[in-house]
């Protein structure tokens, strides 16, 4: 542009500057005819939005750090700086923002050498920065990991320099160590894993390093990795007010190891550390950095890092003690995954990264290789967090990250007060948050819950006036934060945040947030037992939706589901079903609904019906939900839920075969969905449930196998084993062993279960009764009648107290007593008990056929023992008829009945014994398999009967 | 202190400069430049024992040092400051240009052995060099805009001070600053061909 053109441009600009910015566009359109001038002015206006921060802040922002460092050094030289209690010895390092000295504690009886880092805070609000440094220092002081240089102490020198006292690490940098020692590939990877373990630990404690590089990684004489400078860059960047911070941010990063997003000042998360680790691994593997930035300007470096693909490690020549060819394949893939430009395409956590190297070591397929099915499912899991349990700890860790973001966002908003981009930003933050929830899903950490909880409570306070300029975002954040607080049981804090969010959303007309707030308030009320209030909130939300014509719809399906569950929980079973049905009918009339919306309505309907004990009807809706296209094609976790629901219903009807099928499907899905989540309980829960179905179909070996797996999984989650789920698994193991007739083992597991239950719930809990009943039978089989009797009596007393005399469980105990009495050879009493059981079954609407058959069998046997053979025969026949009914899904009582009947017939030398022996044998083989002790016993009896029959035949010949 | 100057001469020179004598102004510039440069290298860019860390403070100090007799009136002072701003630009640009050349020539940074607690490399003043060349172009379009930027950016002069020096209203300075920022932002963006860095 020449001077003359610029003059004309300036004239226009001068006129514009006299006007309100809103009128600029109009003015340009009307008053400026020359296209060239107008275009030029437009470009300038656009450019103003991108004014570099450093221009605003001035030269002082550029010079300060260097200047300050020499000043600190000088102060120290002159002996001015002398942090309390420490004697400065020598300078050992220097950087843009700090000087590090070797020092000695002067007030200590034992002579401890430390490193003291003296930091130059800069920017405008020094006081605030110093106080923030103090908080950060406390966080860092909590990091106690073998591979992280410890922070012991800190303060402010009399001259006003903040300082930190750290572990003095004597060692060499990662680079030097590798060069000096000519490390093998294996040794390099092991070293790298040490680095990973430090970073994993830090991330679990909410500390992101942000400046990982070999010079920050020292190796001690013992070969231990020590990470330095944890959180330092974070300390220095969190500055509220000053433009210099963003400027400094750029100055602080080390371009060679910085992730692409660190240049654009996007929110920096754990993912940036993963990238830096990727560069470090790359360097360990190839002796070169992914990009050669020497002699490049920051701008050129940035462009390269943001745009260029790093060369494949296997393509780079080096003279390390292994060939580049060895890197081809998995190692290379692992390394390049960490170096992806897009944070979401890198490893989700450092743990995953580290695990992949483990997989490489053990020759397993690495996850870096996109195995399509699993990959897709994982993607799904991260898209739909419903159904994927997020443990409380994880949630809290994520919250911490969320707070960091909130904080950064607050800065960003203050600095860039540009209305146009705000809406856009709000969306980004929400996206980012959701992304955090998803991407960091379950295994990021099971870390320090108490401190994290503190963080969350602090966060509730810290939201203060954040986002004041953007009420839409503020209301959104309030609701999210409220919900997080609810989930960790901070109900009061949750309520406050939610109420504020609700009010704000209502004032500014953020409809969706308002609904979410109401829903979450309802959940909070439910949590504190205030169901009526919860109901009120949900109904209000539903009315609001209806008034906007959003019933039915996606939002409504969620509100409606909560309402349905709440009604069931309050015991309004019919109302709950009616509500769900009404919603479903409306939904079906709709021309278009998002597929997941219909799924939700169907799911609600089914569950309402289950609560109302209408299992058959529920099954219809669950089946429909299962067969929706979206469920079948895209949503493995929904498929898993539906298979679980259907399995429970089939089991309820005694159809354990179908239950096994559904549960097996559910288990296979769970194994894929939760593949990378060690210790997740979902896989164990399904195994436990499936084992019950398996036991009921006699597949005892398989059941025991799954139960052992469940114990293994729980072992990771509940190391002390004091958990009712663990107790349940032991109980079912006891049951499986009992049916395998391995009495001692059954008693062992039952006892374990009983102990855990007693410890957790006390002896008054119904579970204690159930398990006592269970333990009685194997005791009786071993002839330990007194103990068996005591156990059964405990169960009976408790059932009677809790359930009353007519409950089906009382009948179960009666059968147990009958069984014990038969073992004890006291048939008269056995008969009484069997009759009592049958009496209860007769008075029930729906009694389990297997249970009735079992009671009849005891009765028949007791009669036979008492010598009332004809009566016994009648009862046996009655039981057999009942069992031959087509509707009866044959359970475990059936082979048992056939055995007893065969034995009875055989004793009476009845010819039919022959037929029933064959039937019984095939029932045993079908149910328990050929090697089961029951089958063997039956076989022995059958052989005797067949042999006798042959002998008889011979006699007649 | 190496630079020698004659107190009498300076005062005289400054007076002439104030009167619009071009040669006197050049001579003053040269002298003051030497002084500022020494101070800058001692206090800003090298090692010194001063606590001050702002260029503004440095210029104030130079001003007091050079004219400790207080014979100058307010206008002269602002005139001097504006000159200092230009000098400061020159000194810093030279400094960073040299550093940057050393860096390019020096090859890859060598790791030191032994104990060291990591430290972050300071920037090379890349932005400053970019700004310098942009300012050069701006001064050919409208010299006043570039002067305003120098005064504000390099020694943080206040709008009133710049206005008094240039003999215009505060409002003009504010508008100049805005126009200059627009132009510079656009120019820097073109220089980098990557708007990302500016955000």
Short mmCIF file of N, CA and C in Angstrom, two decimals, chain A residues 1 3 6 10 13-14 17-18 21 24 40 44 47-48 50-52 54-56 58-60 63-64 66-67 70-71 74-75 92 94-96 100 115 117 167 169-171 173 175-176 213 215-216 218 228-229 247 250-252 265 289 295 297 299 302-303 416, chain B residues 43-44 46-56 92 95-96 99 104 108 111 113-123 126-128 131 139-142 145 153-154 156 171 175 177-179 181-186 188-189 192 194-199:
data_model
loop_
_atom_site.label_atom_id
_atom_site.label_comp_id
_atom_site.label_asym_id
_atom_site.label_seq_id
_atom_site.Cartn_x
_atom_site.Cartn_y
_atom_site.Cartn_z
N UNK A 1 0.86 -1.19 0.00
CA UNK A 1 0.00 0.00 0.00
C UNK A 1 0.89 1.24 0.00
N UNK A 3 1.53 5.47 0.32
CA UNK A 3 1.20 6.51 1.28
C UNK A 3 -0.17 7.13 0.99
N UNK A 6 -3.00 4.85 1.93
CA UNK A 6 -3.10 4.78 3.37
C UNK A 6 -3.77 6.03 3.94
N UNK A 10 -6.91 6.03 6.27
CA UNK A 10 -6.91 6.67 7.59
C UNK A 10 -8.10 7.60 7.77
N UNK A 13 -10.90 5.48 8.63
CA UNK A 13 -10.74 4.95 9.99
C UNK A 13 -11.06 6.02 11.02
N UNK A 14 -10.58 7.24 10.78
CA UNK A 14 -10.86 8.33 11.72
C UNK A 14 -12.36 8.55 11.87
N UNK A 17 -13.81 5.75 13.95
CA UNK A 17 -13.47 5.81 15.37
C UNK A 17 -14.34 6.83 16.12
N UNK A 18 -14.98 7.70 15.37
CA UNK A 18 -15.90 8.63 16.01
C UNK A 18 -17.25 7.96 16.28
N UNK A 21 -19.01 1.18 17.42
CA UNK A 21 -18.55 0.09 16.55
C UNK A 21 -19.70 -0.62 15.82
N UNK A 24 -20.30 0.67 12.32
CA UNK A 24 -19.21 0.64 11.35
C UNK A 24 -19.62 0.02 10.03
N UNK A 40 -9.80 -2.74 2.29
CA UNK A 40 -8.63 -2.53 3.14
C UNK A 40 -9.06 -2.26 4.59
N UNK A 44 -8.46 -4.38 8.08
CA UNK A 44 -7.84 -3.80 9.28
C UNK A 44 -8.71 -4.04 10.51
N UNK A 47 -8.28 -7.45 11.52
CA UNK A 47 -6.96 -7.68 12.13
C UNK A 47 -6.93 -7.21 13.58
N UNK A 48 -7.71 -6.16 13.87
CA UNK A 48 -7.68 -5.65 15.24
C UNK A 48 -8.11 -6.70 16.26
N UNK A 50 -7.27 -9.56 16.19
CA UNK A 50 -6.16 -10.50 16.39
C UNK A 50 -4.89 -9.79 16.82
N UNK A 51 -5.07 -8.68 17.48
CA UNK A 51 -3.88 -7.96 17.96
C UNK A 51 -3.08 -8.86 18.88
N UNK A 52 -1.80 -9.01 18.59
CA UNK A 52 -0.99 -9.86 19.48
C UNK A 52 -0.92 -9.26 20.87
N UNK A 54 1.37 -9.23 22.99
CA UNK A 54 2.60 -8.55 23.40
C UNK A 54 2.58 -7.08 23.01
N UNK A 55 1.84 -6.78 21.95
CA UNK A 55 1.74 -5.41 21.50
C UNK A 55 1.00 -4.56 22.54
N UNK A 56 -0.02 -5.15 23.11
CA UNK A 56 -0.79 -4.46 24.13
C UNK A 56 0.03 -4.25 25.39
N UNK A 58 3.36 -4.31 25.85
CA UNK A 58 4.55 -3.48 25.76
C UNK A 58 5.82 -4.26 26.03
N UNK A 59 6.89 -3.57 25.89
CA UNK A 59 8.20 -4.21 25.94
C UNK A 59 8.51 -4.80 27.31
N UNK A 60 7.92 -4.25 28.34
CA UNK A 60 8.26 -4.75 29.67
C UNK A 60 7.91 -6.23 29.83
N UNK A 63 10.90 -8.19 28.34
CA UNK A 63 12.22 -8.14 28.97
C UNK A 63 12.24 -8.75 30.35
N UNK A 64 11.15 -8.53 31.03
CA UNK A 64 11.12 -8.83 32.44
C UNK A 64 11.81 -10.10 32.93
N UNK A 66 14.10 -12.16 31.85
CA UNK A 66 15.56 -12.20 31.78
C UNK A 66 16.18 -11.27 32.80
N UNK A 67 15.58 -10.10 32.84
CA UNK A 67 16.08 -9.09 33.76
C UNK A 67 16.01 -9.60 35.18
N UNK A 70 18.61 -12.20 36.35
CA UNK A 70 19.93 -11.70 36.69
C UNK A 70 19.87 -10.96 38.03
N UNK A 71 18.71 -10.35 38.27
CA UNK A 71 18.56 -9.67 39.54
C UNK A 71 18.57 -10.62 40.72
N UNK A 74 21.92 -11.87 41.29
CA UNK A 74 22.74 -10.85 41.90
C UNK A 74 22.43 -10.69 43.38
N UNK A 75 21.15 -10.66 43.71
CA UNK A 75 20.76 -10.57 45.10
C UNK A 75 21.37 -11.69 45.91
N UNK A 92 23.01 -23.90 40.76
CA UNK A 92 23.11 -25.14 39.98
C UNK A 92 22.24 -25.11 38.74
N UNK A 94 19.63 -22.38 35.98
CA UNK A 94 19.03 -21.07 35.77
C UNK A 94 18.08 -21.17 34.59
N UNK A 95 16.99 -20.47 34.69
CA UNK A 95 16.05 -20.46 33.57
C UNK A 95 15.43 -19.11 33.41
N UNK A 96 14.46 -19.06 32.55
CA UNK A 96 13.83 -17.79 32.25
C UNK A 96 13.12 -17.18 33.44
N UNK A 100 18.16 -21.75 40.41
CA UNK A 100 18.14 -22.85 41.37
C UNK A 100 19.49 -22.93 42.08
N UNK A 115 17.57 -28.50 47.10
CA UNK A 115 17.66 -27.54 46.01
C UNK A 115 16.63 -26.46 46.29
N UNK A 117 14.64 -23.32 44.61
CA UNK A 117 14.34 -22.64 43.37
C UNK A 117 13.74 -21.29 43.73
N UNK A 167 13.71 -31.54 46.72
CA UNK A 167 14.69 -32.61 46.84
C UNK A 167 15.86 -32.32 45.90
N UNK A 169 18.45 -33.49 43.54
CA UNK A 169 18.66 -34.72 42.78
C UNK A 169 20.04 -34.69 42.16
N UNK A 170 20.83 -35.69 42.51
CA UNK A 170 22.15 -35.82 41.88
C UNK A 170 22.00 -36.83 40.77
N UNK A 171 22.13 -36.35 39.54
CA UNK A 171 21.96 -37.29 38.45
C UNK A 171 22.29 -36.64 37.13
N UNK A 173 21.03 -35.97 33.00
CA UNK A 173 19.80 -35.85 32.24
C UNK A 173 19.58 -37.11 31.41
N UNK A 175 19.07 -37.55 28.28
CA UNK A 175 19.93 -37.64 27.10
C UNK A 175 21.30 -38.19 27.42
N UNK A 176 21.93 -37.53 28.41
CA UNK A 176 23.29 -37.91 28.74
C UNK A 176 23.35 -39.36 29.20
N UNK A 213 10.40 -32.61 29.29
CA UNK A 213 11.48 -32.68 28.31
C UNK A 213 12.69 -33.33 28.98
N UNK A 215 15.60 -32.53 29.66
CA UNK A 215 16.41 -31.81 30.64
C UNK A 215 15.68 -31.69 31.97
N UNK A 216 14.38 -31.97 31.98
CA UNK A 216 13.63 -32.02 33.23
C UNK A 216 13.59 -33.42 33.82
N UNK A 218 15.89 -36.42 35.21
CA UNK A 218 17.23 -36.82 35.61
C UNK A 218 17.23 -38.30 35.98
N UNK A 228 11.63 -33.40 37.34
CA UNK A 228 11.78 -32.12 38.01
C UNK A 228 10.73 -31.17 37.49
N UNK A 229 10.62 -30.06 38.21
CA UNK A 229 9.82 -28.94 37.71
C UNK A 229 8.38 -29.28 37.50
N UNK A 247 1.35 -14.20 26.76
CA UNK A 247 2.62 -13.96 26.12
C UNK A 247 3.68 -14.89 26.70
N UNK A 250 3.69 -18.60 25.87
CA UNK A 250 4.38 -18.96 24.65
C UNK A 250 5.89 -18.97 24.88
N UNK A 251 6.31 -18.02 25.65
CA UNK A 251 7.74 -17.93 25.93
C UNK A 251 8.20 -19.11 26.76
N UNK A 252 7.30 -19.59 27.61
CA UNK A 252 7.72 -20.63 28.53
C UNK A 252 7.80 -22.00 27.89
N UNK A 265 -2.80 -21.90 22.54
CA UNK A 265 -3.35 -21.55 23.85
C UNK A 265 -4.72 -22.14 24.10
N UNK A 289 14.74 -35.87 17.43
CA UNK A 289 13.39 -35.40 17.72
C UNK A 289 12.52 -35.57 16.47
N UNK A 295 17.34 -23.51 14.19
CA UNK A 295 17.41 -22.39 13.26
C UNK A 295 16.06 -21.90 12.78
N UNK A 297 12.33 -20.08 13.34
CA UNK A 297 11.69 -19.11 14.22
C UNK A 297 10.54 -19.80 14.93
N UNK A 299 7.53 -19.03 14.93
CA UNK A 299 6.39 -19.17 14.02
C UNK A 299 6.57 -20.36 13.09
N UNK A 302 6.17 -23.52 15.07
CA UNK A 302 4.77 -23.76 15.37
C UNK A 302 4.06 -24.37 14.16
N UNK A 303 4.33 -23.79 13.01
CA UNK A 303 3.67 -24.28 11.81
C UNK A 303 4.03 -25.74 11.57
N UNK A 416 -10.50 -11.52 26.38
CA UNK A 416 -11.04 -11.34 25.04
C UNK A 416 -12.52 -11.11 25.14
N UNK B 43 21.73 -2.95 33.03
CA UNK B 43 20.59 -3.21 33.91
C UNK B 43 19.52 -4.11 33.33
N UNK B 44 19.35 -3.98 32.03
CA UNK B 44 18.28 -4.81 31.45
C UNK B 44 18.81 -6.12 30.92
N UNK B 46 22.20 -7.31 30.85
CA UNK B 46 23.36 -8.00 31.43
C UNK B 46 23.16 -8.15 32.91
N UNK B 47 24.20 -8.08 33.66
CA UNK B 47 24.08 -8.17 35.10
C UNK B 47 24.32 -6.82 35.74
N UNK B 48 23.54 -6.46 36.63
CA UNK B 48 23.74 -5.19 37.31
C UNK B 48 23.23 -5.31 38.71
N UNK B 49 23.24 -4.29 39.45
CA UNK B 49 22.73 -4.41 40.81
C UNK B 49 21.53 -3.52 41.05
N UNK B 50 20.86 -3.15 39.98
CA UNK B 50 19.71 -2.29 40.14
C UNK B 50 18.44 -3.12 40.30
N UNK B 51 17.50 -2.56 41.03
CA UNK B 51 16.26 -3.28 41.23
C UNK B 51 15.24 -2.96 40.15
N UNK B 52 15.43 -1.85 39.48
CA UNK B 52 14.46 -1.43 38.48
C UNK B 52 14.40 -2.42 37.34
N UNK B 53 13.23 -2.62 36.83
CA UNK B 53 13.17 -3.58 35.74
C UNK B 53 12.31 -3.09 34.58
N UNK B 54 11.87 -1.86 34.65
CA UNK B 54 11.07 -1.36 33.54
C UNK B 54 11.91 -0.42 32.68
N UNK B 55 11.71 -0.51 31.41
CA UNK B 55 12.41 0.42 30.52
C UNK B 55 12.02 1.84 30.88
N UNK B 56 10.77 2.00 31.26
CA UNK B 56 10.30 3.33 31.64
C UNK B 56 11.16 3.89 32.76
N UNK B 92 17.31 -2.59 21.94
CA UNK B 92 16.75 -3.92 22.16
C UNK B 92 16.79 -4.76 20.88
N UNK B 95 20.20 -5.91 20.35
CA UNK B 95 20.52 -6.97 21.31
C UNK B 95 19.94 -8.32 20.87
N UNK B 96 18.66 -8.30 20.51
CA UNK B 96 18.03 -9.57 20.17
C UNK B 96 18.49 -10.10 18.83
N UNK B 99 21.63 -11.83 19.61
CA UNK B 99 21.35 -13.08 20.31
C UNK B 99 20.83 -14.15 19.37
N UNK B 104 21.45 -19.09 16.10
CA UNK B 104 21.45 -19.82 14.84
C UNK B 104 22.81 -20.40 14.56
N UNK B 108 22.87 -26.92 18.01
CA UNK B 108 21.99 -27.47 19.04
C UNK B 108 22.53 -27.23 20.44
N UNK B 111 23.55 -30.32 26.38
CA UNK B 111 23.10 -30.62 27.73
C UNK B 111 24.28 -30.54 28.69
N UNK B 113 26.11 -31.62 32.07
CA UNK B 113 26.05 -32.80 32.93
C UNK B 113 25.92 -32.35 34.38
N UNK B 114 25.73 -33.33 35.21
CA UNK B 114 25.69 -33.03 36.63
C UNK B 114 24.30 -32.61 37.07
N UNK B 115 24.24 -32.11 38.26
CA UNK B 115 22.96 -31.74 38.84
C UNK B 115 22.44 -30.49 38.18
N UNK B 116 21.27 -30.55 37.68
CA UNK B 116 20.67 -29.29 37.28
C UNK B 116 19.17 -29.39 37.36
N UNK B 117 18.62 -28.34 37.87
CA UNK B 117 17.17 -28.30 37.94
C UNK B 117 16.69 -27.49 36.77
N UNK B 118 15.84 -28.11 36.01
CA UNK B 118 15.45 -27.58 34.72
C UNK B 118 15.03 -26.13 34.73
N UNK B 119 15.29 -25.49 33.66
CA UNK B 119 14.92 -24.09 33.54
C UNK B 119 14.44 -23.86 32.14
N UNK B 120 13.63 -22.88 31.98
CA UNK B 120 13.02 -22.65 30.68
C UNK B 120 13.83 -21.63 29.90
N UNK B 121 14.05 -21.92 28.65
CA UNK B 121 14.77 -21.01 27.78
C UNK B 121 13.96 -19.75 27.55
N UNK B 122 14.56 -18.61 27.73
CA UNK B 122 13.81 -17.39 27.43
C UNK B 122 13.66 -17.22 25.92
N UNK B 123 12.69 -16.42 25.54
CA UNK B 123 12.44 -16.22 24.12
C UNK B 123 13.54 -15.38 23.49
N UNK B 126 11.81 -12.80 19.21
CA UNK B 126 11.28 -12.94 17.85
C UNK B 126 10.23 -11.87 17.53
N UNK B 127 9.32 -11.71 18.47
CA UNK B 127 8.24 -10.76 18.23
C UNK B 127 8.79 -9.36 18.05
N UNK B 128 9.80 -9.07 18.83
CA UNK B 128 10.37 -7.73 18.81
C UNK B 128 10.96 -7.44 17.44
N UNK B 131 8.23 -6.90 15.03
CA UNK B 131 7.60 -5.59 15.25
C UNK B 131 8.47 -4.48 14.68
N UNK B 139 6.27 3.62 9.42
CA UNK B 139 6.77 5.00 9.44
C UNK B 139 6.80 5.60 8.03
N UNK B 140 6.89 4.76 7.00
CA UNK B 140 6.86 5.30 5.64
C UNK B 140 5.43 5.72 5.27
N UNK B 141 4.43 5.14 5.91
CA UNK B 141 3.06 5.51 5.61
C UNK B 141 2.63 6.71 6.44
N UNK B 142 2.93 6.67 7.72
CA UNK B 142 2.59 7.79 8.59
C UNK B 142 3.53 7.73 9.78
N UNK B 145 2.23 7.73 13.50
CA UNK B 145 1.73 6.46 14.06
C UNK B 145 2.88 5.63 14.63
N UNK B 153 4.87 1.55 23.32
CA UNK B 153 5.34 0.17 23.44
C UNK B 153 6.67 0.07 24.20
N UNK B 154 7.61 0.97 23.83
CA UNK B 154 8.95 0.77 24.38
C UNK B 154 9.16 1.37 25.76
N UNK B 156 6.31 2.84 27.56
CA UNK B 156 5.01 3.00 28.22
C UNK B 156 4.69 4.45 28.58
N UNK B 171 -7.00 12.51 22.47
CA UNK B 171 -7.91 11.70 21.68
C UNK B 171 -7.24 11.26 20.37
N UNK B 175 -6.66 7.47 19.06
CA UNK B 175 -7.04 6.99 17.72
C UNK B 175 -5.84 6.50 16.92
N UNK B 177 -3.11 5.25 18.10
CA UNK B 177 -2.70 3.96 18.69
C UNK B 177 -3.57 2.83 18.14
N UNK B 178 -4.85 3.11 18.02
CA UNK B 178 -5.76 2.09 17.52
C UNK B 178 -5.51 1.79 16.05
N UNK B 179 -5.34 2.85 15.28
CA UNK B 179 -5.07 2.66 13.85
C UNK B 179 -3.75 1.90 13.66
N UNK B 181 -2.33 -0.11 15.74
CA UNK B 181 -2.48 -1.51 16.14
C UNK B 181 -3.15 -2.33 15.04
N UNK B 182 -4.15 -1.71 14.41
CA UNK B 182 -4.82 -2.41 13.31
C UNK B 182 -3.81 -2.75 12.22
N UNK B 183 -3.08 -1.73 11.86
CA UNK B 183 -2.16 -1.93 10.74
C UNK B 183 -1.07 -2.95 11.10
N UNK B 184 -0.53 -2.80 12.33
CA UNK B 184 0.54 -3.70 12.75
C UNK B 184 0.04 -5.15 12.86
N UNK B 185 -1.15 -5.29 13.39
CA UNK B 185 -1.68 -6.66 13.54
C UNK B 185 -1.77 -7.31 12.18
N UNK B 186 -2.27 -6.53 11.21
CA UNK B 186 -2.42 -7.08 9.88
C UNK B 186 -1.05 -7.41 9.30
N UNK B 188 1.80 -7.97 10.92
CA UNK B 188 2.47 -9.09 11.60
C UNK B 188 1.87 -10.42 11.18
N UNK B 189 0.57 -10.35 10.96
CA UNK B 189 -0.09 -11.57 10.50
C UNK B 189 0.46 -12.00 9.16
N UNK B 192 3.93 -13.47 9.48
CA UNK B 192 3.97 -14.84 9.99
C UNK B 192 3.22 -15.81 9.10
N UNK B 194 0.67 -16.87 9.44
CA UNK B 194 -0.04 -17.83 10.29
C UNK B 194 -0.68 -17.07 11.43
N UNK B 195 -1.95 -16.83 11.30
CA UNK B 195 -2.63 -16.03 12.31
C UNK B 195 -2.65 -16.72 13.67
N UNK B 196 -2.42 -18.02 13.68
CA UNK B 196 -2.51 -18.76 14.94
C UNK B 196 -1.61 -18.18 16.03
N UNK B 197 -0.44 -17.76 15.60
CA UNK B 197 0.53 -17.31 16.60
C UNK B 197 0.10 -16.03 17.30
N UNK B 198 -0.76 -15.30 16.63
CA UNK B 198 -1.14 -14.01 17.20
C UNK B 198 -2.23 -14.15 18.25
N UNK B 199 -2.85 -15.30 18.29
CA UNK B 199 -4.00 -15.39 19.18
C UNK B 199 -3.61 -15.64 20.61
#
